[in-house]
XYZ file of C-alpha atoms in Angstrom:
694
model
C -30.209 18.123 7.378
C -29.471 17.485 3.697
C -28.230 20.250 1.403
C -31.554 19.668 -0.571
C -33.538 20.582 2.532
C -31.305 23.496 3.308
C -31.651 24.861 -0.203
C -35.513 24.323 -0.213
C -35.566 26.196 3.142
C -34.021 29.276 1.663
C -35.501 28.970 -1.784
C -38.029 31.720 -0.880
C -35.158 34.272 -1.006
C -31.511 34.236 -1.441
C -28.797 35.874 0.730
C -29.739 39.309 -0.564
C -33.493 38.753 -0.235
C -34.132 38.077 -4.001
C -36.803 35.554 -4.831
C -35.267 32.425 -6.333
C -37.993 29.900 -6.621
C -37.058 29.034 -10.218
C -33.288 28.676 -10.203
C -30.767 26.849 -8.186
C -28.596 28.500 -5.573
C -25.687 28.063 -8.023
C -26.863 31.098 -9.933
C -26.772 33.460 -6.907
C -23.747 35.864 -7.155
C -22.967 35.986 -3.495
C -23.714 32.793 -1.479
C -21.104 33.223 1.347
C -23.808 33.658 3.995
C -26.181 30.977 2.766
C -26.921 27.820 4.743
C -25.431 25.726 1.932
C -22.167 27.653 2.333
C -22.052 27.075 6.007
C -22.627 23.312 5.664
C -19.916 22.955 2.930
C -17.496 25.094 4.884
C -18.296 22.897 7.911
C -17.589 19.775 5.832
C -14.120 20.973 4.757
C -13.328 22.312 8.246
C -14.077 18.948 9.775
C -11.793 17.289 7.171
C -8.893 19.633 7.421
C -8.970 21.432 10.826
C -7.557 18.438 12.698
C -4.392 18.742 10.617
C -3.975 22.495 11.188
C -0.364 22.926 12.469
C 0.387 19.252 11.681
C 1.718 17.350 8.725
C -1.030 16.218 6.395
C 0.849 14.881 3.236
C 4.227 14.422 1.784
C 6.041 14.441 -1.644
C 9.538 14.880 -3.086
C 10.921 11.929 -1.083
C 14.768 11.918 -0.847
C 16.696 9.072 0.971
C 20.102 9.917 2.377
C 23.103 8.099 0.803
C 23.549 5.924 3.887
C 19.863 4.955 3.973
C 19.332 6.126 7.521
C 17.193 9.314 6.898
C 14.453 10.426 4.680
C 13.894 14.050 3.702
C 10.603 15.147 2.136
C 8.309 18.097 1.405
C 5.654 18.154 3.990
C 2.219 19.918 3.764
C 1.102 22.004 6.703
C -2.338 23.641 7.021
C -2.937 26.666 9.250
C -6.533 27.545 7.943
C -8.705 26.836 4.995
C -8.243 30.333 3.781
C -4.499 30.092 3.626
C -4.304 26.624 2.300
C -1.368 24.293 2.988
C 2.293 25.632 3.195
C 5.185 23.390 2.432
C 8.267 22.787 4.573
C 11.140 20.303 4.515
C 11.164 17.462 7.094
C 13.631 14.768 7.991
C 12.647 11.437 9.533
C 14.876 8.555 10.671
C 14.474 5.327 8.817
C 14.352 1.949 10.627
C 17.631 0.079 10.379
C 18.550 -3.453 11.081
C 16.366 -4.800 13.827
C 14.915 -1.381 14.620
C 11.104 -1.316 14.084
C 10.148 2.099 15.591
C 6.498 2.710 14.596
C 5.846 6.138 13.214
C 9.016 7.967 14.039
C 8.804 11.743 14.685
C 9.711 13.902 11.715
C 11.847 16.933 12.379
C 11.410 20.298 10.538
C 14.506 21.214 8.590
C 13.001 24.571 7.362
C 10.932 27.251 8.909
C 9.389 30.538 7.998
C 6.181 32.029 6.620
C 6.754 30.951 3.030
C 7.340 27.634 1.341
C 10.221 25.116 1.186
C 10.282 22.115 -1.064
C 12.330 19.513 -3.136
C 15.017 18.459 -0.596
C 18.067 16.643 -1.990
C 21.066 15.183 -0.171
C 24.646 15.719 -1.150
C 26.427 12.572 -2.179
C 28.239 12.492 1.188
C 24.993 12.955 3.047
C 26.249 15.889 5.049
C 24.395 18.648 3.273
C 20.658 19.032 2.480
C 19.775 21.526 -0.340
C 16.208 22.592 -1.012
C 14.087 25.337 -2.709
C 12.704 28.168 -0.693
C 10.889 31.346 -1.422
C 11.547 32.770 2.074
C 13.349 35.987 0.710
C 10.470 36.834 -1.660
C 7.241 34.929 -2.058
C 7.199 32.902 -5.224
C 10.865 33.487 -6.102
C 12.405 30.128 -5.307
C 16.171 30.008 -4.664
C 18.504 27.358 -3.258
C 19.200 27.011 0.511
C 21.428 24.555 2.237
C 21.514 22.919 5.649
C 24.534 21.126 7.112
C 23.569 18.043 9.054
C 26.655 18.312 11.306
C 25.841 21.832 12.374
C 23.155 23.505 14.312
C 21.366 26.427 12.760
C 18.955 27.587 10.116
C 19.438 27.042 6.460
C 21.483 29.581 4.517
C 21.299 30.785 0.866
C 23.609 28.595 -1.347
C 24.138 31.454 -3.774
C 24.897 34.868 -2.391
C 23.188 36.845 -5.051
C 19.830 35.462 -5.975
C 19.520 34.402 -9.542
C 17.117 36.538 -11.567
C 14.388 34.091 -12.043
C 12.654 31.176 -10.301
C 14.733 27.994 -9.664
C 12.424 25.074 -10.523
C 14.877 22.151 -10.090
C 18.406 21.228 -9.348
C 20.801 18.227 -9.361
C 23.966 17.267 -7.477
C 27.015 16.153 -9.330
C 28.099 12.617 -8.358
C 31.118 13.789 -6.544
C 29.267 16.651 -4.724
C 31.369 19.432 -6.077
C 28.759 21.222 -8.230
C 25.063 21.571 -8.715
C 23.113 21.958 -11.934
C 20.271 24.518 -11.642
C 17.171 25.038 -13.802
C 16.127 28.636 -13.786
C 12.816 29.880 -15.248
C 12.416 33.457 -16.331
C 9.757 35.544 -14.509
C 6.327 35.478 -16.142
C 6.731 32.149 -18.025
C 3.521 29.979 -18.061
C 2.920 27.221 -15.451
C 1.774 23.828 -16.709
C -1.874 22.878 -16.407
C -1.115 20.376 -13.623
C 0.423 23.190 -11.718
C -2.774 25.389 -12.126
C -1.788 27.319 -15.295
C -1.343 31.084 -14.968
C 2.198 32.510 -14.952
C 5.212 32.232 -12.645
C 5.583 35.198 -10.421
C 6.339 38.534 -12.094
C 8.286 40.946 -9.881
C 8.378 43.959 -12.134
C 6.738 46.417 -9.630
C 7.870 49.378 -11.702
C 5.235 48.738 -14.411
C 2.395 51.133 -14.263
C -1.213 49.886 -14.250
C -1.819 51.393 -17.656
C 1.272 49.757 -19.249
C 0.087 47.472 -22.102
C 0.954 43.716 -22.327
C 2.882 43.062 -25.517
C 2.847 39.659 -27.100
C 5.269 38.624 -29.785
C 7.815 35.833 -30.111
C 10.037 35.313 -27.168
C 13.269 37.043 -26.552
C 16.568 35.100 -25.745
C 16.066 35.668 -21.995
C 12.450 34.560 -21.751
C 13.252 30.885 -21.356
C 14.041 28.230 -18.845
C 17.814 28.101 -18.699
C 20.472 25.801 -17.240
C 23.205 27.031 -14.860
C 26.198 25.481 -13.036
C 27.156 26.390 -9.446
C 30.592 25.328 -8.348
C 30.582 24.747 -4.500
C 34.360 25.360 -4.127
C 34.720 28.611 -6.133
C 31.136 29.660 -5.331
C 30.887 30.798 -8.947
C 27.564 30.374 -10.922
C 27.493 30.449 -14.723
C 25.004 29.825 -17.405
C 25.430 26.607 -19.392
C 22.514 26.648 -21.846
C 22.671 28.764 -25.009
C 20.597 31.913 -25.374
C 17.181 31.299 -26.648
C 17.237 27.562 -25.880
C 14.577 26.539 -23.425
C 15.634 23.735 -20.952
C 12.608 21.723 -19.716
C 14.412 18.796 -17.949
C 17.990 17.976 -17.223
C 20.396 15.614 -15.407
C 24.156 14.989 -15.030
C 25.740 12.855 -17.638
C 29.166 12.028 -16.239
C 31.412 14.646 -14.697
C 31.715 17.021 -17.732
C 28.338 16.928 -19.347
C 24.663 17.446 -18.783
C 21.716 15.792 -20.733
C 18.636 17.868 -21.268
C 15.275 18.107 -22.982
C 15.304 21.403 -24.940
C 13.271 23.412 -27.380
C 13.582 26.687 -29.165
C 10.481 28.171 -27.545
C 9.363 28.360 -23.908
C 5.615 28.001 -24.350
C 3.731 24.967 -23.067
C 2.835 23.918 -26.607
C 6.536 23.720 -27.469
C 7.220 20.865 -25.197
C 6.540 18.286 -27.888
C 8.940 20.147 -30.112
C 11.823 19.208 -27.882
C 15.017 17.302 -28.540
C 17.216 15.395 -26.218
C 20.724 16.896 -26.188
C 24.055 16.426 -24.331
C 25.585 19.758 -23.209
C 29.250 20.145 -22.570
C 29.845 21.897 -19.231
C 33.160 23.097 -20.535
C 32.174 25.013 -23.621
C 28.362 24.838 -23.463
C 28.182 23.164 -26.947
C 25.098 20.958 -27.613
C 25.186 17.609 -29.226
C 21.829 16.244 -30.244
C 21.115 12.710 -28.958
C 17.511 12.265 -30.000
C 15.756 14.549 -32.541
C 12.321 15.835 -31.917
C 9.761 13.199 -32.960
C 6.224 11.964 -32.718
C 6.270 11.499 -28.939
C 7.063 13.390 -25.800
C 10.176 12.794 -23.772
C 10.362 12.970 -20.017
C 12.502 12.091 -16.987
C 15.943 12.136 -18.621
C 18.543 10.378 -16.359
C 22.038 9.156 -17.016
C 23.931 6.124 -15.588
C 26.577 6.895 -12.977
C 29.286 7.040 -15.567
C 27.188 8.845 -18.139
C 27.645 6.116 -20.720
C 23.882 5.561 -21.080
C 20.872 7.918 -20.954
C 17.411 6.727 -20.200
C 14.119 8.591 -20.577
C 10.431 8.041 -20.784
C 8.753 8.261 -24.197
C 5.057 9.209 -23.830
C 2.172 9.634 -26.263
C 1.371 12.906 -24.473
C -0.058 14.701 -21.573
C 0.937 17.580 -19.239
C 4.700 17.948 -19.327
C 4.943 17.544 -15.515
C 2.805 14.364 -15.628
C 3.981 11.988 -18.340
C 4.213 8.236 -18.526
C 5.197 5.705 -21.253
C 7.861 3.302 -22.267
C 11.595 3.298 -21.433
C 14.128 4.366 -24.039
C 17.858 3.817 -23.455
C 20.494 5.777 -25.509
C 24.163 5.020 -25.855
C 25.889 8.399 -25.044
C 28.682 7.734 -27.627
C 26.748 6.325 -30.638
C 23.194 7.759 -29.828
C 21.765 4.360 -30.553
C 18.264 4.024 -29.120
C 16.807 0.938 -27.566
C 13.151 0.692 -26.376
C 12.594 -1.584 -23.489
C 9.101 -3.141 -23.515
C 7.068 -3.684 -20.366
C 3.359 -3.985 -19.576
C 3.619 -0.794 -17.388
C 3.479 2.760 -18.339
C 6.585 4.105 -16.685
C 6.416 7.432 -14.767
C 9.733 7.502 -12.866
C 13.242 6.368 -13.557
C 16.309 6.062 -11.372
C 19.637 4.273 -12.061
C 20.472 1.566 -9.551
C 23.902 0.883 -11.214
C 25.371 1.006 -14.666
C 23.109 -1.732 -16.037
C 19.972 -1.553 -13.926
C 17.062 0.889 -13.766
C 14.612 1.197 -10.955
C 11.333 2.354 -12.310
C 7.644 2.748 -11.268
C 4.476 3.376 -13.256
C 0.843 2.330 -13.798
C -0.575 -0.932 -15.102
C -4.449 -0.628 -15.320
C -5.446 0.759 -11.976
C -2.338 -0.536 -10.218
C 0.897 1.140 -9.253
C 3.799 -1.156 -10.148
C 7.560 -1.034 -9.298
C 10.050 -2.651 -11.673
C 13.751 -3.359 -11.907
C 14.985 -3.195 -15.546
C 18.224 -4.483 -16.898
C 19.110 -2.285 -19.909
C 21.483 -4.774 -21.449
C 19.396 -7.964 -21.306
C 15.960 -6.097 -21.176
C 14.909 -8.335 -18.371
C 12.101 -6.723 -16.506
C 11.404 -7.930 -12.937
C 8.352 -6.784 -11.011
C 9.230 -5.842 -7.372
C 5.909 -4.824 -5.887
C 2.521 -3.556 -6.804
C -0.508 -1.989 -5.086
C -4.049 -0.859 -6.026
C -3.347 2.402 -4.240
C -1.736 5.589 -5.563
C 1.997 6.090 -4.751
C 2.332 9.837 -5.181
C 0.314 13.029 -5.869
C -0.793 11.395 -9.151
C 1.570 9.014 -10.721
C 4.068 6.993 -8.733
C 7.072 8.941 -7.357
C 9.260 6.548 -5.342
C 12.727 7.173 -3.803
C 15.195 4.374 -4.128
C 17.079 3.043 -1.001
C 20.803 2.184 -1.162
C 21.180 -1.590 -1.532
C 17.577 -2.073 -2.845
C 14.043 -1.260 -1.841
C 12.385 2.143 -1.948
C 10.105 4.641 -0.201
C 6.724 5.811 -1.404
C 3.796 8.043 -0.355
C 0.831 5.681 -0.511
C -2.855 6.708 -0.494
C -6.309 5.395 -1.360
C -9.999 6.163 -1.192
C -10.012 4.928 2.317
C -6.230 5.463 3.060
C -4.995 8.866 4.127
C -1.481 9.522 2.769
C 1.295 7.587 4.537
C 4.936 7.123 3.929
C 5.989 3.489 3.602
C 9.122 1.352 2.795
C 9.221 -1.528 0.374
C 11.943 -3.940 0.885
C 14.002 -5.557 -1.859
C 11.872 -8.690 -1.301
C 8.621 -6.750 -1.733
C 7.456 -6.408 1.926
C 5.687 -3.107 2.715
C 6.079 -1.358 6.007
C 4.439 1.860 7.024
C 6.727 4.248 8.707
C 4.806 7.509 8.931
C 1.037 7.957 8.791
C -0.785 11.240 8.215
C -4.109 9.901 9.404
C -5.934 12.345 11.616
C -9.411 12.947 13.155
C -10.433 14.654 10.005
C -9.874 11.511 7.944
C -11.478 9.397 10.688
C -14.550 11.704 10.606
C -14.695 11.564 6.769
C -14.087 7.922 6.166
C -17.616 6.606 7.225
C -19.189 9.144 4.757
C -17.209 7.849 1.787
C -19.011 4.598 1.290
C -17.451 1.769 -0.787
C -15.149 2.034 -3.781
C -15.075 -0.598 -6.571
C -12.780 -1.157 -9.579
C -15.225 -1.671 -12.410
C -14.759 -2.437 -16.186
C -17.069 -2.639 -19.139
C -16.934 -3.197 -22.819
C -17.053 -0.379 -25.347
C -18.837 -0.677 -28.674
C -15.753 -2.171 -30.393
C -15.257 -4.625 -27.543
C -12.381 -2.653 -26.003
C -12.269 -3.065 -22.120
C -12.635 0.227 -20.300
C -11.850 0.625 -16.602
C -12.761 2.979 -13.827
C -13.326 3.503 -10.051
C -16.848 3.576 -8.799
C -17.586 5.454 -5.464
C -20.838 4.647 -3.857
C -22.476 6.678 -1.106
C -22.851 5.223 2.314
C -26.516 5.696 2.505
C -29.557 5.412 0.157
C -30.568 2.562 -2.126
C -29.899 1.567 -5.676
C -30.352 2.952 -8.187
C -28.260 5.944 -7.161
C -28.114 9.374 -8.788
C -24.726 9.049 -10.574
C -22.203 11.585 -11.742
C -19.727 10.694 -14.475
C -16.314 12.264 -13.649
C -13.907 12.628 -16.626
C -10.197 13.311 -16.008
C -7.991 15.906 -17.796
C -5.500 15.165 -20.439
C -6.734 13.241 -22.293
C -3.427 11.373 -21.671
C -3.902 11.020 -17.874
C -5.573 8.477 -15.563
C -7.561 8.176 -12.396
C -5.959 5.927 -9.765
C -7.112 5.032 -6.215
C -6.402 8.256 -4.228
C -7.613 9.803 -0.910
C -10.855 11.658 -1.473
C -10.998 10.561 -5.165
C -8.107 12.870 -6.480
C -10.218 16.065 -6.251
C -11.701 16.845 -2.832
C -15.091 17.615 -4.410
C -15.409 13.909 -5.417
C -15.524 12.808 -1.772
C -17.858 15.824 -1.009
C -20.321 14.738 -3.572
C -20.298 11.156 -2.504
C -20.881 12.255 1.087
C -23.996 14.133 -0.158
C -25.519 10.937 -1.553
C -24.281 10.831 -5.110
C -22.429 7.913 -6.776
C -19.404 8.975 -8.755
C -17.732 7.163 -11.559
C -14.036 8.087 -12.197
C -13.646 6.647 -15.776
C -10.502 6.034 -17.723
C -11.545 6.003 -21.413
C -9.210 5.238 -24.360
C -6.395 7.745 -24.345
C -5.836 7.161 -20.575
C -2.456 5.930 -19.167
C -1.777 2.608 -17.705
C -2.991 0.461 -20.545
C 0.035 0.564 -22.894
C 0.739 2.804 -25.979
C -1.899 1.485 -28.222
C -4.649 2.217 -25.752
C -3.355 5.697 -25.114
C -2.733 6.288 -28.852
C -6.441 5.467 -29.539
C -7.601 9.059 -28.660
C -5.031 10.694 -31.095
C -6.894 12.020 -34.045
C -10.275 10.855 -32.558
C -10.913 13.173 -29.535
C -14.552 13.047 -28.897
C -15.038 9.883 -30.829
C -14.198 6.452 -29.420
C -13.381 8.034 -26.047
C -16.833 9.522 -25.778
C -18.408 6.167 -26.658
C -16.361 4.596 -23.966
C -17.815 6.971 -21.391
C -21.449 6.524 -22.573
C -21.077 2.750 -22.520
C -19.936 2.965 -18.939
C -23.220 4.689 -18.056
C -25.135 2.016 -19.942
C -23.354 -0.627 -17.923
C -24.170 1.009 -14.462
C -27.774 1.695 -15.476
C -28.330 -1.853 -16.729
C -26.684 -3.367 -13.642
C -28.998 -1.325 -11.395
C -26.392 0.921 -9.819
C -27.391 4.157 -11.593
C -30.714 5.826 -12.022
C -31.163 6.560 -15.814
C -33.173 9.722 -14.976
C -30.556 11.092 -12.590
C -27.302 11.092 -14.492
C -24.839 13.988 -14.359
C -21.419 14.699 -15.825
C -18.503 16.682 -14.548
C -14.805 17.036 -15.325
C -11.957 19.576 -15.739
C -9.802 20.521 -18.841
C -10.218 17.537 -21.229
C -12.867 16.388 -18.757
C -14.554 19.833 -19.086
C -14.652 19.279 -22.896
C -16.241 15.939 -22.500
C -18.755 17.271 -19.986
C -19.886 19.652 -22.799
C -19.412 17.406 -25.702
C -21.312 14.498 -24.349
C -24.424 16.646 -23.797
C -24.394 17.374 -27.662
C -24.415 13.550 -28.274
C -27.184 12.567 -25.937
C -29.950 14.032 -23.870
C -29.607 11.464 -21.149
C -27.867 13.800 -18.750
C -29.931 15.768 -16.239
C -27.118 18.226 -15.406
C -23.583 19.055 -16.554
C -20.685 20.923 -14.935
C -17.771 21.470 -17.279
C -14.769 22.884 -15.340
C -12.115 24.708 -17.357
C -13.605 23.452 -20.567
C -12.838 23.557 -24.270
C -15.884 24.415 -26.315
C -14.171 25.173 -29.616
C -10.961 23.424 -30.647
C -10.121 25.879 -33.237
C -10.336 28.896 -30.812
C -8.436 26.657 -28.299
C -5.538 26.332 -30.849
C -5.565 30.104 -31.274
C -5.842 31.191 -27.694
C -4.278 28.439 -25.486
C -0.670 28.137 -24.546
C -0.956 24.299 -25.096
C -1.603 24.087 -28.787
C -2.467 20.459 -28.499
C -2.002 18.196 -31.564
C -4.398 15.294 -30.469
C -6.843 16.131 -33.418
C -5.953 16.135 -37.069
C -3.556 19.239 -37.044
C -5.753 21.205 -39.410
C -7.033 24.035 -37.211
C -7.898 26.335 -39.998
C -9.831 23.887 -42.091
C -13.551 24.195 -41.429
C -13.983 20.528 -42.242
C -11.339 19.416 -39.772
C -11.879 17.800 -36.339
C -11.134 21.139 -34.768
C -14.595 22.186 -35.913
C -16.454 18.874 -36.198
C -15.516 17.782 -32.595
C -16.347 21.119 -30.907
C -19.358 21.410 -28.622
C -19.963 25.013 -29.719
C -20.679 23.782 -33.247
C -23.393 21.315 -32.164
C -24.698 23.421 -29.198
C -28.190 23.283 -30.913
C -28.359 19.613 -29.935
C -27.787 20.229 -26.232
C -30.757 20.275 -23.873
C -28.751 19.712 -20.613
C -28.611 22.435 -17.927
C -24.931 23.461 -17.828
C -22.963 25.122 -15.059
C -19.431 26.138 -16.080
C -16.708 26.820 -13.607
C -13.615 28.609 -14.721
C -10.533 30.519 -13.505
C -9.768 33.890 -14.941
C -6.058 33.498 -15.256
C -6.283 30.066 -16.926
C -4.052 29.934 -20.014
C -4.473 26.301 -20.780
C -8.216 26.537 -21.498
C -8.866 30.304 -21.491
C -12.089 31.319 -19.831
C -13.475 32.791 -23.068
C -14.187 29.268 -24.195
C -16.796 28.973 -21.519
C -18.208 32.370 -22.143
C -18.747 31.588 -25.846
C -20.485 28.396 -24.989
C -22.620 29.933 -22.181
C -23.919 32.594 -24.655
C -24.639 29.905 -27.298
C -26.503 27.777 -24.815
C -28.721 30.785 -23.761
C -29.328 31.601 -27.460
C -30.703 28.122 -27.895
C -32.879 28.177 -24.801
C -30.773 25.878 -22.548
C -30.381 26.611 -18.915
C -26.817 27.845 -18.476
C -24.679 29.551 -15.834
C -21.029 30.474 -15.782
C -18.960 31.185 -12.656
C -15.474 32.762 -13.019
C -13.063 32.924 -10.192
C -10.700 35.885 -10.368
C -7.639 34.296 -8.836
C -7.969 30.755 -10.093
C -6.255 29.222 -13.019
C -6.725 25.773 -14.570
C -9.241 24.233 -12.215
C -10.669 25.554 -8.919
C -8.109 24.695 -6.281
C -7.821 27.234 -3.416
C -10.143 28.107 -0.574
C -12.557 29.816 -0.179
C -13.080 29.525 -4.095
C -13.329 25.725 -3.527
C -16.053 26.020 -1.048
C -18.018 28.392 -3.374
C -17.509 25.839 -6.230
C -18.637 22.893 -4.237
C -21.763 24.863 -3.048
C -22.646 25.566 -6.674
C -21.866 22.023 -7.750
C -24.142 20.369 -5.196
C -26.762 23.056 -5.738
C -26.798 22.406 -9.488
C -26.972 18.644 -9.243
C -29.480 18.731 -6.329
C -31.761 21.069 -8.373
C -31.795 18.934 -11.516
C -31.064 15.351 -10.194
C -31.747 15.365 -6.464
C -30.754 12.522 -4.136
C -34.089 12.502 -2.358
C -36.100 11.971 -5.549
């Protein structure tokens, strides 16, 4: 039975006996005992239940120095309600003539909480990772000796007062750099927004929240732990916020730093070298027009490389390679046709990197002296949770987590010669059940009004006939990109396709993978050329007979939420819209968000600026599209008030509108059972206004 039939069957009354002939189930407050809920819950149970108690995905790959073992963060589900936990696993890698298929990974960590980001000591005898086993959410360092039997132990006897976000071994294994975040700092949008855990249980419920400028302690700081003396000391200066860091020779660290800890301050960062002896900073690269990411120094520390990006979430940046001489600070940009997302030094002269070119993941070897760029391997699949995150092998080659629309995540090895070998698959009965319902995927492209080629991924339902009801899905960012991922990046993409909808994951100008000029095309023109790119994609699919012009929908989160609202003020072609975590007014976004984006014209207080002229709220009178907004109450990237303002304005102008706010969600709806509820409302909304069974 289809969801349409289920909804029609209960349209006489909702779960509380209220008549609801005239509105979709999406508008009912409590739908947990509806037939639609049961079918959506059954869908996700069939997908995920076979992996309960088993590994279902991996990230944070770390190859041992001798190349014989791979440590990684593994995802383990126990139930839909609890979601996946993370634990550290180790798997033996094939060596020489050994070709053992799918070796058995061994758990290196246990317990009720989470463990992640394993990293080997230079001698390969110690594995250190992050764990919140002492107190949920408060990650600290734990270590495990590979030559001893037993459970991991705390690396530092007294937990640091904060949350350890990252760490780095020195080249000789004598010390570890530690990145410590103060309690209560904001998380990035890609991490779900909201704040890091706050452990102040002494605060009374009536105690007010006070906002002012930050204090010297409310930052991300850099610490040094000496493994011989067991002493831990702060390296960064008070008030300086350390975003990213790495060793730079034995006596220095290199770091991306700013004077403020807020998410919007990331672009204000400089690249500095910090003396580990006296904590003095030396600026290597002043703050500039672009973002810096992935700082890493050559083994001797004589050169520092980083990624220079037009913009995006600070945890999800890609762009060109910049190499800096540590003594002279001379900068050299190394051109390639790939937007680089990861960097790793192979030796003093050579970088191993990986990034995006169009819809393809590409691995490169880059000589920083000759600027020679050699392509090692490429695939149309994703090689990480979003952008490529490989782990280099000693002597050449690398490991990746590969996934695609029809490929459940798997760990594979790529040899120096470019041969790919799967070593560990996470395929299960849930994936085998889902795959026949996903239909076909196609890489598509079309020309925008100015002739610029735009790309995307088109997912077609397995049943039904052309033209299909089609949903345009817009990614966040805007500096981001859709790549070929299992279930279409967000699980609700696969869910909607399984219900009979075609979905277009589009990459308009501003997306990554097409070079700096393409990404730069959205700066100062948000809602301009990018909106045209998206609408031309619909024109192309309608004219080619794929999409039904009378059954077009739009959905997206964050920047995609903005576009889902903005496009309906430009055209009345959409039958339904679902903005998720949207921006409805850029001026209010500037005043209330922790991002403070500068992708417009940087005149937020000027009523004639793009902050006003590219806001859906200003042109709400032109919208005729039924709009369902889904928001998280603790979202600090696009605060839920944005959606509330737009909802009221839509109602004032006689437009069908509904807003659903989830009390424990942040930037996007990510956790069960909220995700089940959101999918019920999504399919109910689309099915009511643009049904599959027309």
